[in-house]
mmCIF file of C-alpha atoms in Angstrom:
data_model
loop_
_atom_site.group_PDB
_atom_site.id
_atom_site.type_symbol
_atom_site.label_atom_id
_atom_site.label_comp_id
_atom_site.label_asym_id
_atom_site.label_seq_id
_atom_site.Cartn_x
_atom_site.Cartn_y
_atom_site.Cartn_z
ATOM 1 C CA SER Y 1 31.442 41.536 -38.519
ATOM 2 C CA ASP Y 2 31.987 39.822 -35.157
ATOM 3 C CA PHE Y 3 28.232 39.240 -34.822
ATOM 4 C CA VAL Y 4 28.014 37.793 -38.356
ATOM 5 C CA SER Y 5 30.992 35.512 -37.712
ATOM 6 C CA LYS Y 6 29.553 34.153 -34.458
ATOM 7 C CA ALA Y 7 26.038 33.894 -35.899
ATOM 8 C CA SER Y 8 27.295 31.905 -38.878
ATOM 9 C CA HIS Y 9 29.073 29.475 -36.570
ATOM 10 C CA GLU Y 10 26.020 29.023 -34.345
ATOM 11 C CA LEU Y 11 23.704 28.486 -37.340
ATOM 12 C CA ARG Y 12 25.993 25.900 -38.927
ATOM 13 C CA THR Y 13 25.964 23.647 -35.848
ATOM 14 C CA PRO Y 14 22.261 22.651 -35.883
ATOM 15 C CA LEU Y 15 22.224 22.672 -39.706
ATOM 16 C CA ALA Y 16 25.122 20.200 -39.803
ATOM 17 C CA SER Y 17 23.332 17.941 -37.326
ATOM 18 C CA ILE Y 18 20.068 18.052 -39.303
ATOM 19 C CA LYS Y 19 21.909 17.267 -42.553
ATOM 20 C CA ALA Y 20 23.819 14.369 -41.004
ATOM 21 C CA TYR Y 21 20.694 12.658 -39.654
ATOM 22 C CA ILE Y 22 18.776 13.167 -42.902
ATOM 23 C CA GLU Y 23 21.660 11.605 -44.844
ATOM 24 C CA MET Y 24 21.664 8.623 -42.475
ATOM 25 C CA LEU Y 25 17.919 8.205 -43.038
ATOM 26 C CA LEU Y 26 18.400 8.372 -46.818
ATOM 27 C CA ASP Y 27 21.201 5.802 -46.587
ATOM 28 C CA GLY Y 28 18.885 3.428 -44.736
ATOM 29 C CA GLU Y 29 20.893 3.423 -41.510
ATOM 30 C CA ALA Y 30 17.695 3.585 -39.451
ATOM 31 C CA SER Y 31 16.497 0.074 -40.186
ATOM 32 C CA ASP Y 32 13.796 -0.132 -37.507
ATOM 33 C CA GLU Y 33 11.028 2.153 -36.313
ATOM 34 C CA ASP Y 34 12.692 2.943 -32.963
ATOM 35 C CA SER Y 35 15.841 4.168 -34.719
ATOM 36 C CA ARG Y 36 13.808 6.250 -37.169
ATOM 37 C CA GLN Y 37 11.872 7.868 -34.329
ATOM 38 C CA GLU Y 38 15.160 8.660 -32.572
ATOM 39 C CA PHE Y 39 16.500 10.302 -35.737
ATOM 40 C CA TYR Y 40 13.263 12.255 -36.234
ATOM 41 C CA SER Y 41 13.443 13.466 -32.632
ATOM 42 C CA VAL Y 42 16.994 14.773 -33.106
ATOM 43 C CA ILE Y 43 16.044 16.513 -36.364
ATOM 44 C CA LYS Y 44 13.044 18.163 -34.704
ATOM 45 C CA SER Y 45 15.100 19.236 -31.687
ATOM 46 C CA GLU Y 46 17.805 20.776 -33.876
ATOM 47 C CA SER Y 47 15.171 22.446 -36.079
ATOM 48 C CA ASP Y 48 13.572 23.994 -32.991
ATOM 49 C CA ARG Y 49 17.000 25.198 -31.872
ATOM 50 C CA LEU Y 50 17.597 26.730 -35.294
ATOM 51 C CA GLY Y 51 14.213 28.473 -35.114
ATOM 52 C CA ARG Y 52 14.993 29.918 -31.692
ATOM 53 C CA LEU Y 53 18.367 31.153 -32.930
ATOM 54 C CA ILE Y 54 16.827 32.926 -35.910
ATOM 55 C CA ASP Y 55 13.997 34.433 -33.837
ATOM 56 C CA ASN Y 56 16.406 35.725 -31.192
ATOM 57 C CA MET Y 57 18.801 37.112 -33.783
ATOM 58 C CA LEU Y 58 15.987 38.949 -35.588
ATOM 59 C CA ASN Y 59 14.543 40.325 -32.351
ATOM 60 C CA LEU Y 60 17.962 41.518 -31.169
ATOM 61 C CA SER Y 61 18.719 43.118 -34.528
ATOM 62 C CA ARG Y 62 15.370 44.919 -34.627
ATOM 63 C CA ILE Y 63 15.783 46.304 -31.128
ATOM 64 C CA GLU Y 64 19.377 47.418 -31.754
ATOM 65 C CA ALA Y 65 18.345 49.024 -35.054
ATOM 66 C CA GLY Y 66 15.615 50.951 -33.270
ATOM 67 C CA ILE Y 67 12.819 49.622 -35.486
ATOM 68 C CA VAL Y 68 10.882 47.834 -32.744
ATOM 69 C CA ARG Y 69 7.581 49.524 -31.922
ATOM 70 C CA PRO Y 70 6.581 48.450 -28.401
ATOM 71 C CA SER Y 71 2.861 48.236 -27.624
ATOM 72 C CA TYR Y 72 2.797 50.092 -24.321
ATOM 73 C CA GLU Y 73 -0.124 49.469 -21.996
ATOM 74 C CA GLU Y 74 -0.676 49.240 -18.259
ATOM 75 C CA VAL Y 75 0.677 45.778 -17.503
ATOM 76 C CA ASP Y 76 -0.074 43.772 -14.374
ATOM 77 C CA PHE Y 77 3.300 42.095 -13.873
ATOM 78 C CA ALA Y 78 1.877 39.415 -11.568
ATOM 79 C CA ASN Y 79 -0.496 38.204 -14.286
ATOM 80 C CA VAL Y 80 2.239 38.166 -16.944
ATOM 81 C CA ALA Y 81 4.663 36.378 -14.612
ATOM 82 C CA GLN Y 82 2.058 33.775 -13.635
ATOM 83 C CA SER Y 83 1.471 33.034 -17.311
ATOM 84 C CA ALA Y 84 5.223 32.480 -17.779
ATOM 85 C CA VAL Y 85 5.387 30.247 -14.677
ATOM 86 C CA ASP Y 86 2.527 28.103 -16.045
ATOM 87 C CA ILE Y 87 4.456 27.585 -19.299
ATOM 88 C CA ILE Y 88 7.732 26.661 -17.543
ATOM 89 C CA GLN Y 89 6.084 24.466 -14.865
ATOM 90 C CA PRO Y 90 6.119 21.218 -16.914
ATOM 91 C CA GLN Y 91 9.827 21.731 -17.655
ATOM 92 C CA ALA Y 92 10.451 22.130 -13.912
ATOM 93 C CA ALA Y 93 8.275 19.130 -12.984
ATOM 94 C CA VAL Y 94 10.447 16.799 -15.082
ATOM 95 C CA LYS Y 95 13.391 17.671 -12.797
ATOM 96 C CA ASP Y 96 11.297 17.825 -9.600
ATOM 97 C CA ILE Y 97 12.141 21.534 -9.277
ATOM 98 C CA SER Y 98 9.685 23.663 -7.312
ATOM 99 C CA ILE Y 99 8.798 27.146 -8.576
ATOM 100 C CA THR Y 100 7.614 29.535 -5.868
ATOM 101 C CA PHE Y 101 5.932 32.769 -6.883
ATOM 102 C CA GLN Y 102 5.947 35.548 -4.279
ATOM 103 C CA ARG Y 103 4.279 38.922 -4.793
ATOM 104 C CA GLY Y 104 3.616 41.937 -2.628
ATOM 105 C CA PRO Y 105 0.150 42.856 -1.329
ATOM 106 C CA LEU Y 106 -0.193 45.757 -3.779
ATOM 107 C CA ALA Y 107 -0.711 45.522 -7.534
ATOM 108 C CA CYS Y 108 2.544 45.783 -9.478
ATOM 109 C CA THR Y 109 1.772 47.623 -12.690
ATOM 110 C CA ALA Y 110 3.781 49.669 -15.179
ATOM 111 C CA MET Y 111 3.478 50.979 -18.723
ATOM 112 C CA ALA Y 112 5.188 48.236 -20.728
ATOM 113 C CA ASP Y 113 4.922 45.845 -23.653
ATOM 114 C CA ALA Y 114 3.279 42.767 -22.110
ATOM 115 C CA ASP Y 115 4.577 40.293 -24.712
ATOM 116 C CA MET Y 116 8.163 41.486 -24.307
ATOM 117 C CA VAL Y 117 7.941 41.392 -20.512
ATOM 118 C CA LYS Y 118 6.617 37.828 -20.745
ATOM 119 C CA GLN Y 119 9.608 36.950 -22.937
ATOM 120 C CA VAL Y 120 11.943 38.218 -20.210
ATOM 121 C CA TYR Y 121 10.245 36.066 -17.563
ATOM 122 C CA LEU Y 122 10.247 33.015 -19.861
ATOM 123 C CA ASN Y 123 13.957 33.342 -20.638
ATOM 124 C CA LEU Y 124 15.017 33.840 -17.023
ATOM 125 C CA LEU Y 125 12.756 31.111 -15.619
ATOM 126 C CA SER Y 126 13.784 28.652 -18.328
ATOM 127 C CA ASN Y 127 17.481 29.287 -17.630
ATOM 128 C CA ALA Y 128 16.922 28.899 -13.893
ATOM 129 C CA VAL Y 129 15.304 25.505 -14.421
ATOM 130 C CA LYS Y 130 17.886 24.339 -16.990
ATOM 131 C CA TYR Y 131 20.856 25.078 -14.751
ATOM 132 C CA THR Y 132 19.362 23.914 -11.453
ATOM 133 C CA PRO Y 133 19.937 20.249 -10.463
ATOM 134 C CA GLU Y 134 17.024 17.928 -9.791
ATOM 135 C CA GLY Y 135 15.079 18.653 -6.619
ATOM 136 C CA GLY Y 136 16.155 22.295 -6.539
ATOM 137 C CA ARG Y 137 14.153 25.486 -6.129
ATOM 138 C CA VAL Y 138 13.364 28.535 -8.230
ATOM 139 C CA THR Y 139 11.800 31.581 -6.600
ATOM 140 C CA LEU Y 140 10.191 34.442 -8.506
ATOM 141 C CA THR Y 141 9.492 37.619 -6.537
ATOM 142 C CA ILE Y 142 7.698 40.737 -7.781
ATOM 143 C CA GLU Y 143 7.335 43.943 -5.795
ATOM 144 C CA ASN Y 144 7.025 47.692 -6.205
ATOM 145 C CA ASP Y 145 10.237 49.658 -5.753
ATOM 146 C CA ASP Y 146 8.939 53.150 -5.052
ATOM 147 C CA ALA Y 147 12.462 54.441 -4.427
ATOM 148 C CA THR Y 148 13.262 53.999 -8.133
ATOM 149 C CA GLY Y 149 9.683 54.210 -9.384
ATOM 150 C CA SER Y 150 9.898 50.714 -10.854
ATOM 151 C CA VAL Y 151 8.445 47.226 -10.702
ATOM 152 C CA LEU Y 152 11.232 44.993 -9.377
ATOM 153 C CA SER Y 153 11.406 41.303 -10.321
ATOM 154 C CA THR Y 154 13.841 38.735 -8.933
ATOM 155 C CA ILE Y 155 14.392 35.198 -10.214
ATOM 156 C CA ALA Y 156 16.552 33.208 -7.781
ATOM 157 C CA ASP Y 157 17.622 29.577 -8.110
ATOM 158 C CA THR Y 158 19.607 26.945 -6.230
ATOM 159 C CA GLY Y 159 21.534 26.029 -9.369
ATOM 160 C CA LEU Y 160 25.121 25.742 -10.484
ATOM 161 C CA GLY Y 161 25.948 29.399 -10.038
ATOM 162 C CA ILE Y 162 28.269 31.560 -12.142
ATOM 163 C CA SER Y 163 31.951 32.180 -11.518
ATOM 164 C CA PRO Y 164 33.203 35.774 -11.081
ATOM 165 C CA ASP Y 165 35.112 35.477 -14.375
ATOM 166 C CA ASP Y 166 31.920 34.666 -16.284
ATOM 167 C CA LEU Y 167 29.592 37.005 -14.429
ATOM 168 C CA ASP Y 168 30.401 40.076 -16.533
ATOM 169 C CA LYS Y 169 30.035 38.172 -19.812
ATOM 170 C CA VAL Y 170 26.678 36.402 -19.473
ATOM 171 C CA PHE Y 171 24.824 39.212 -21.261
ATOM 172 C CA ASP Y 172 27.220 39.142 -24.247
ATOM 173 C CA LYS Y 173 25.840 37.761 -27.515
ATOM 174 C CA PHE Y 174 26.512 34.038 -28.046
ATOM 175 C CA TYR Y 175 28.440 33.754 -24.762
ATOM 176 C CA ARG Y 176 27.948 30.431 -23.015
ATOM 177 C CA ILE Y 177 29.850 29.118 -20.022
ATOM 178 C CA ASP Y 178 31.988 26.215 -21.253
ATOM 179 C CA ASN Y 179 31.282 23.922 -18.313
ATOM 180 C CA TYR Y 180 27.512 24.386 -18.712
ATOM 181 C CA LYS Y 181 27.312 23.434 -22.395
ATOM 182 C CA ARG Y 182 27.136 19.800 -21.300
ATOM 183 C CA VAL Y 183 24.304 20.534 -18.860
ATOM 184 C CA ALA Y 184 21.812 22.095 -21.282
ATOM 185 C CA LYS Y 185 21.567 23.383 -24.823
ATOM 186 C CA GLY Y 186 21.211 27.089 -25.459
ATOM 187 C CA THR Y 187 21.631 29.754 -28.112
ATOM 188 C CA GLY Y 188 23.672 32.260 -26.122
ATOM 189 C CA LEU Y 189 21.139 34.919 -27.143
ATOM 190 C CA GLY Y 190 18.503 34.612 -24.418
ATOM 191 C CA LEU Y 191 20.217 36.858 -21.884
ATOM 192 C CA PRO Y 192 21.328 39.475 -24.453
ATOM 193 C CA LEU Y 193 17.680 39.645 -25.567
ATOM 194 C CA VAL Y 194 16.572 40.060 -21.944
ATOM 195 C CA LYS Y 195 19.025 42.940 -21.537
ATOM 196 C CA GLN Y 196 17.839 44.647 -24.727
ATOM 197 C CA ILE Y 197 14.149 44.328 -23.800
ATOM 198 C CA VAL Y 198 14.662 45.614 -20.263
ATOM 199 C CA GLU Y 199 17.233 48.347 -20.860
ATOM 200 C CA THR Y 200 16.829 49.494 -24.471
ATOM 201 C CA VAL Y 201 13.068 49.087 -24.918
ATOM 202 C CA HIS Y 202 11.862 49.818 -21.365
ATOM 203 C CA HIS Y 203 14.756 51.924 -20.013
ATOM 204 C CA GLY Y 204 15.022 49.666 -16.982
ATOM 205 C CA ASP Y 205 17.934 47.792 -15.458
ATOM 206 C CA VAL Y 206 18.988 44.135 -15.293
ATOM 207 C CA ARG Y 207 21.789 42.615 -13.224
ATOM 208 C CA VAL Y 208 22.900 39.299 -11.791
ATOM 209 C CA THR Y 209 24.520 38.135 -8.573
ATOM 210 C CA SER Y 210 25.772 34.593 -8.100
ATOM 211 C CA THR Y 211 27.852 32.262 -5.969
ATOM 212 C CA LEU Y 212 29.438 29.303 -7.726
ATOM 213 C CA GLY Y 213 27.722 26.106 -6.658
ATOM 214 C CA LEU Y 214 25.020 27.897 -4.658
ATOM 215 C CA GLY Y 215 22.808 29.484 -7.299
ATOM 216 C CA SER Y 216 22.130 32.750 -9.109
ATOM 217 C CA LYS Y 217 19.808 35.709 -8.745
ATOM 218 C CA PHE Y 218 18.692 37.761 -11.753
ATOM 219 C CA ILE Y 219 17.082 41.099 -10.902
ATOM 220 C CA PHE Y 220 15.393 43.462 -13.320
ATOM 221 C CA THR Y 221 13.434 46.671 -12.924
ATOM 222 C CA ILE Y 222 11.024 48.383 -15.302
ATOM 223 C CA PRO Y 223 9.891 51.971 -14.588
ATOM 224 C CA TYR Y 224 6.234 52.610 -13.783
ATOM 225 C CA GLU Y 225 6.069 55.200 -16.576
ATOM 226 C CA ALA Y 226 7.389 54.556 -20.085
ATOM 227 C CA GLU Y 227 9.621 57.217 -21.590
ATOM 228 C CA GLY Y 228 8.038 59.222 -24.377
ATOM 229 C CA VAL Y 229 4.545 57.791 -23.831
#
C-alpha cells in the first residue's frame, strides 16, 4: 500500500505538468513558434520522465515478484561498462565532466545478465554526472576481487556528496534527497533498481560511501559464478 501511494504521487506529477501545457496550447497561450517549441519540449521531457517511472516500476515489481528470468552468459564487464560510458559521455560533456575508465590487466568476467549489468552502470554513471558540478570528475574502476570471487566495480565522483542521515535511505524506493531535487530530476527508483539487480538477481552486493561536499563512491560486486546455473 505504501508503494502504491508513493507511486501514485510520483505518476501524478509529470501527468499534471503534461496536462497543464497541453491545455495552454489548446487555449492559444503559445502565440509564437518559440513558445510552442518550449511547450513541446516540456511535454516531451515530462513524457520521458513518465516512461522511465513506469519502466522502473515494472522492472522492480518483476524482480521482487521473482518472475524475472535473467539471461546468464559469460559477460566481459569492461566491454559492458565501456558501452555505458559511451552512452553517458555526451551528458558529461555538456557539463565539462571527465569520465575516466580504469580496469585491471586481467579480463573481468562473470556469469551475469549483460543487459541488466549495463543498466546498473548506466544508472550509477548517470547519477554521478547529474550530481557532480561542472568541471568535475567521474572515475569508473573494474577489477577482479578473488577474495570474494567477484567482479568489483566502483563509480566515484567529485559531486555534492550524501549526508550521513541520507546515506542509509538512498536505496529506498522513491527516496530523493530534498536539497538535490533542485539540482536534477529523478524518479527515486534508479538506485532501488540497481540494488535489486545486483543483490536479488545476481546475489552480489552494493554499497555507498560519501562525504558531504566531496563526492560519493558506489561499489558493487557480482560473483564470478551465478547461483543455480
